[in-house]
Amino acid sequence: GVRRLYATGLFTDVDVADEAVTGGIALTIQVKERPRVQGVAFAGNRKLDEATLKTKITVADGQLLDASVLELDARKIADAYAEDGYARARVTAKTDATGAGVVGVRFEIIEGSKQKVRGIEIHGNATIPAKDLAGAMKSEMPGFLKSGTYKPSKLEEDQTSLRLYMRSR
């Protein structure tokens, strides 16, 4: 019964105490409820607005607090910043007790500076010019009408593009 009670996910702690009484044993079950989320806030976000960040997270008002969900949401926010060129953004989730059984969630964001591609160097190619290989990539150097923003998700695309380009040649 204790395992089933704990498995509901509504409690962070379930303790059972027994006491001998006349005619049998009295069981006392003491539970500690998970707090509910009351308010989600963001601190330090200048480059991405609050509405955009709220679409990235799963924690919401009235939901039971789950530390693993907060950690996952912090990673989702950091990934959103990385896709906007802020690959070194750091996000931490903090909780503040706002009353009995309720907590406020605050995501603290350190954006850092925007990352740019300053150069593309290709080594080990003997038959295809490095300039042609760099042109086949999605990542690009900053220039006229080119942002040159570094995005980690483009690295895998660049590797695939280079393999396809070299195989076709």
JSON list of N, CA and C in Angstrom, two decimals, residues 34 37 56-59 63-80 89-95 105-108:
[
{"chain": "A", "resi": 34, "resn": "ARG", "atom": "N", "xyz": [3.75, 17.03, -2.43]},
{"chain": "A", "resi": 34, "resn": "ARG", "atom": "CA", "xyz": [4.55, 17.86, -3.33]},
{"chain": "A", "resi": 34, "resn": "ARG", "atom": "C", "xyz": [3.91, 19.24, -3.37]},
{"chain": "A", "resi": 37, "resn": "VAL", "atom": "N", "xyz": [2.92, 24.55, -8.07]},
{"chain": "A", "resi": 37, "resn": "VAL", "atom": "CA", "xyz": [3.56, 25.72, -8.68]},
{"chain": "A", "resi": 37, "resn": "VAL", "atom": "C", "xyz": [2.56, 26.87, -8.71]},
{"chain": "A", "resi": 56, "resn": "LYS", "atom": "N", "xyz": [8.45, 27.24, -24.49]},
{"chain": "A", "resi": 56, "resn": "LYS", "atom": "CA", "xyz": [9.50, 26.22, -24.46]},
{"chain": "A", "resi": 56, "resn": "LYS", "atom": "C", "xyz": [9.40, 25.30, -23.24]},
{"chain": "A", "resi": 57, "resn": "ILE", "atom": "N", "xyz": [8.71, 25.73, -22.19]},
{"chain": "A", "resi": 57, "resn": "ILE", "atom": "CA", "xyz": [8.70, 24.97, -20.94]},
{"chain": "A", "resi": 57, "resn": "ILE", "atom": "C", "xyz": [7.40, 24.19, -20.76]},
{"chain": "A", "resi": 58, "resn": "THR", "atom": "N", "xyz": [7.45, 23.20, -19.87]},
{"chain": "A", "resi": 58, "resn": "THR", "atom": "CA", "xyz": [6.26, 22.39, -19.60]},
{"chain": "A", "resi": 58, "resn": "THR", "atom": "C", "xyz": [5.66, 22.66, -18.23]},
{"chain": "A", "resi": 59, "resn": "VAL", "atom": "N", "xyz": [6.45, 23.23, -17.31]},
{"chain": "A", "resi": 59, "resn": "VAL", "atom": "CA", "xyz": [5.93, 23.53, -15.97]},
{"chain": "A", "resi": 59, "resn": "VAL", "atom": "C", "xyz": [4.92, 24.67, -16.09]},
{"chain": "A", "resi": 63, "resn": "GLN", "atom": "N", "xyz": [0.44, 23.09, -11.32]},
{"chain": "A", "resi": 63, "resn": "GLN", "atom": "CA", "xyz": [1.03, 21.76, -11.51]},
{"chain": "A", "resi": 63, "resn": "GLN", "atom": "C", "xyz": [1.85, 21.39, -10.28]},
{"chain": "A", "resi": 64, "resn": "LEU", "atom": "N", "xyz": [1.94, 20.09, -9.99]},
{"chain": "A", "resi": 64, "resn": "LEU", "atom": "CA", "xyz": [2.78, 19.64, -8.89]},
{"chain": "A", "resi": 64, "resn": "LEU", "atom": "C", "xyz": [4.24, 19.82, -9.28]},
{"chain": "A", "resi": 65, "resn": "LEU", "atom": "N", "xyz": [5.03, 20.27, -8.33]},
{"chain": "A", "resi": 65, "resn": "LEU", "atom": "CA", "xyz": [6.45, 20.53, -8.58]},
{"chain": "A", "resi": 65, "resn": "LEU", "atom": "C", "xyz": [7.21, 19.23, -8.76]},
{"chain": "A", "resi": 66, "resn": "ASP", "atom": "N", "xyz": [8.01, 19.16, -9.81]},
{"chain": "A", "resi": 66, "resn": "ASP", "atom": "CA", "xyz": [8.85, 18.01, -10.09]},
{"chain": "A", "resi": 66, "resn": "ASP", "atom": "C", "xyz": [10.22, 18.55, -10.49]},
{"chain": "A", "resi": 67, "resn": "ALA", "atom": "N", "xyz": [11.25, 18.24, -9.69]},
{"chain": "A", "resi": 67, "resn": "ALA", "atom": "CA", "xyz": [12.59, 18.77, -9.92]},
{"chain": "A", "resi": 67, "resn": "ALA", "atom": "C", "xyz": [13.15, 18.35, -11.28]},
{"chain": "A", "resi": 68, "resn": "SER", "atom": "N", "xyz": [12.84, 17.14, -11.72]},
{"chain": "A", "resi": 68, "resn": "SER", "atom": "CA", "xyz": [13.36, 16.69, -13.02]},
{"chain": "A", "resi": 68, "resn": "SER", "atom": "C", "xyz": [12.74, 17.48, -14.17]},
{"chain": "A", "resi": 69, "resn": "VAL", "atom": "N", "xyz": [11.48, 17.87, -14.04]},
{"chain": "A", "resi": 69, "resn": "VAL", "atom": "CA", "xyz": [10.83, 18.68, -15.07]},
{"chain": "A", "resi": 69, "resn": "VAL", "atom": "C", "xyz": [11.46, 20.06, -15.11]},
{"chain": "A", "resi": 70, "resn": "LEU", "atom": "N", "xyz": [11.79, 20.62, -13.95]},
{"chain": "A", "resi": 70, "resn": "LEU", "atom": "CA", "xyz": [12.45, 21.93, -13.92]},
{"chain": "A", "resi": 70, "resn": "LEU", "atom": "C", "xyz": [13.81, 21.88, -14.60]},
{"chain": "A", "resi": 71, "resn": "GLU", "atom": "N", "xyz": [14.56, 20.82, -14.35]},
{"chain": "A", "resi": 71, "resn": "GLU", "atom": "CA", "xyz": [15.88, 20.67, -14.99]},
{"chain": "A", "resi": 71, "resn": "GLU", "atom": "C", "xyz": [15.74, 20.54, -16.50]},
{"chain": "A", "resi": 72, "resn": "LEU", "atom": "N", "xyz": [14.77, 19.77, -16.93]},
{"chain": "A", "resi": 72, "resn": "LEU", "atom": "CA", "xyz": [14.52, 19.60, -18.37]},
{"chain": "A", "resi": 72, "resn": "LEU", "atom": "C", "xyz": [14.11, 20.92, -19.01]},
{"chain": "A", "resi": 73, "resn": "ASP", "atom": "N", "xyz": [13.26, 21.68, -18.32]},
{"chain": "A", "resi": 73, "resn": "ASP", "atom": "CA", "xyz": [12.84, 22.98, -18.84]},
{"chain": "A", "resi": 73, "resn": "ASP", "atom": "C", "xyz": [14.00, 23.96, -18.93]},
{"chain": "A", "resi": 74, "resn": "ALA", "atom": "N", "xyz": [14.90, 23.92, -17.95]},
{"chain": "A", "resi": 74, "resn": "ALA", "atom": "CA", "xyz": [16.09, 24.78, -17.99]},
{"chain": "A", "resi": 74, "resn": "ALA", "atom": "C", "xyz": [16.94, 24.45, -19.21]},
{"chain": "A", "resi": 75, "resn": "ARG", "atom": "N", "xyz": [17.08, 23.16, -19.52]},
{"chain": "A", "resi": 75, "resn": "ARG", "atom": "CA", "xyz": [17.83, 22.76, -20.73]},
{"chain": "A", "resi": 75, "resn": "ARG", "atom": "C", "xyz": [17.13, 23.21, -22.00]},
{"chain": "A", "resi": 76, "resn": "LYS", "atom": "N", "xyz": [15.79, 23.16, -22.01]},
{"chain": "A", "resi": 76, "resn": "LYS", "atom": "CA", "xyz": [15.04, 23.60, -23.20]},
{"chain": "A", "resi": 76, "resn": "LYS", "atom": "C", "xyz": [15.25, 25.09, -23.43]},
{"chain": "A", "resi": 77, "resn": "ILE", "atom": "N", "xyz": [15.28, 25.87, -22.36]},
{"chain": "A", "resi": 77, "resn": "ILE", "atom": "CA", "xyz": [15.50, 27.31, -22.49]},
{"chain": "A", "resi": 77, "resn": "ILE", "atom": "C", "xyz": [16.92, 27.57, -23.00]},
{"chain": "A", "resi": 78, "resn": "ALA", "atom": "N", "xyz": [17.90, 26.85, -22.46]},
{"chain": "A", "resi": 78, "resn": "ALA", "atom": "CA", "xyz": [19.29, 27.01, -22.93]},
{"chain": "A", "resi": 78, "resn": "ALA", "atom": "C", "xyz": [19.41, 26.63, -24.40]},
{"chain": "A", "resi": 79, "resn": "ASP", "atom": "N", "xyz": [18.69, 25.59, -24.83]},
{"chain": "A", "resi": 79, "resn": "ASP", "atom": "CA", "xyz": [18.70, 25.21, -26.25]},
{"chain": "A", "resi": 79, "resn": "ASP", "atom": "C", "xyz": [18.08, 26.29, -27.13]},
{"chain": "A", "resi": 80, "resn": "ALA", "atom": "N", "xyz": [17.03, 26.93, -26.64]},
{"chain": "A", "resi": 80, "resn": "ALA", "atom": "CA", "xyz": [16.39, 28.02, -27.40]},
{"chain": "A", "resi": 80, "resn": "ALA", "atom": "C", "xyz": [17.37, 29.17, -27.56]},
{"chain": "A", "resi": 89, "resn": "ALA", "atom": "N", "xyz": [24.76, 30.39, -23.13]},
{"chain": "A", "resi": 89, "resn": "ALA", "atom": "CA", "xyz": [23.74, 30.79, -22.16]},
{"chain": "A", "resi": 89, "resn": "ALA", "atom": "C", "xyz": [23.61, 29.72, -21.08]},
{"chain": "A", "resi": 90, "resn": "ARG", "atom": "N", "xyz": [23.47, 30.17, -19.84]},
{"chain": "A", "resi": 90, "resn": "ARG", "atom": "CA", "xyz": [23.31, 29.27, -18.70]},
{"chain": "A", "resi": 90, "resn": "ARG", "atom": "C", "xyz": [21.96, 29.56, -18.04]},
{"chain": "A", "resi": 91, "resn": "VAL", "atom": "N", "xyz": [21.21, 28.51, -17.74]},
{"chain": "A", "resi": 91, "resn": "VAL", "atom": "CA", "xyz": [19.89, 28.65, -17.14]},
{"chain": "A", "resi": 91, "resn": "VAL", "atom": "C", "xyz": [19.81, 27.75, -15.91]},
{"chain": "A", "resi": 92, "resn": "THR", "atom": "N", "xyz": [19.35, 28.32, -14.80]},
{"chain": "A", "resi": 92, "resn": "THR", "atom": "CA", "xyz": [19.12, 27.54, -13.59]},
{"chain": "A", "resi": 92, "resn": "THR", "atom": "C", "xyz": [17.70, 27.80, -13.10]},
{"chain": "A", "resi": 93, "resn": "ALA", "atom": "N", "xyz": [17.08, 26.76, -12.58]},
{"chain": "A", "resi": 93, "resn": "ALA", "atom": "CA", "xyz": [15.72, 26.87, -12.05]},
{"chain": "A", "resi": 93, "resn": "ALA", "atom": "C", "xyz": [15.80, 26.99, -10.53]},
{"chain": "A", "resi": 94, "resn": "LYS", "atom": "N", "xyz": [15.10, 27.98, -10.01]},
{"chain": "A", "resi": 94, "resn": "LYS", "atom": "CA", "xyz": [15.05, 28.21, -8.56]},
{"chain": "A", "resi": 94, "resn": "LYS", "atom": "C", "xyz": [13.60, 28.15, -8.11]},
{"chain": "A", "resi": 95, "resn": "THR", "atom": "N", "xyz": [13.37, 27.69, -6.89]},
{"chain": "A", "resi": 95, "resn": "THR", "atom": "CA", "xyz": [12.02, 27.69, -6.33]},
{"chain": "A", "resi": 95, "resn": "THR", "atom": "C", "xyz": [12.01, 28.51, -5.05]},
{"chain": "A", "resi": 105, "resn": "VAL", "atom": "N", "xyz": [8.29, 29.45, -9.20]},
{"chain": "A", "resi": 105, "resn": "VAL", "atom": "CA", "xyz": [9.43, 28.97, -9.98]},
{"chain": "A", "resi": 105, "resn": "VAL", "atom": "C", "xyz": [10.03, 30.15, -10.73]},
{"chain": "A", "resi": 106, "resn": "ARG", "atom": "N", "xyz": [11.36, 30.27, -10.65]},
{"chain": "A", "resi": 106, "resn": "ARG", "atom": "CA", "xyz": [12.07, 31.35, -11.34]},
{"chain": "A", "resi": 106, "resn": "ARG", "atom": "C", "xyz": [13.23, 30.74, -12.11]},
{"chain": "A", "resi": 107, "resn": "PHE", "atom": "N", "xyz": [13.29, 31.01, -13.40]},
{"chain": "A", "resi": 107, "resn": "PHE", "atom": "CA", "xyz": [14.40, 30.57, -14.23]},
{"chain": "A", "resi": 107, "resn": "PHE", "atom": "C", "xyz": [15.38, 31.74, -14.34]},
{"chain": "A", "resi": 108, "resn": "GLU", "atom": "N", "xyz": [16.57, 31.55, -13.80]},
{"chain": "A", "resi": 108, "resn": "GLU", "atom": "CA", "xyz": [17.60, 32.59, -13.86]},
{"chain": "A", "resi": 108, "resn": "GLU", "atom": "C", "xyz": [18.48, 32.32, -15.07]}
]
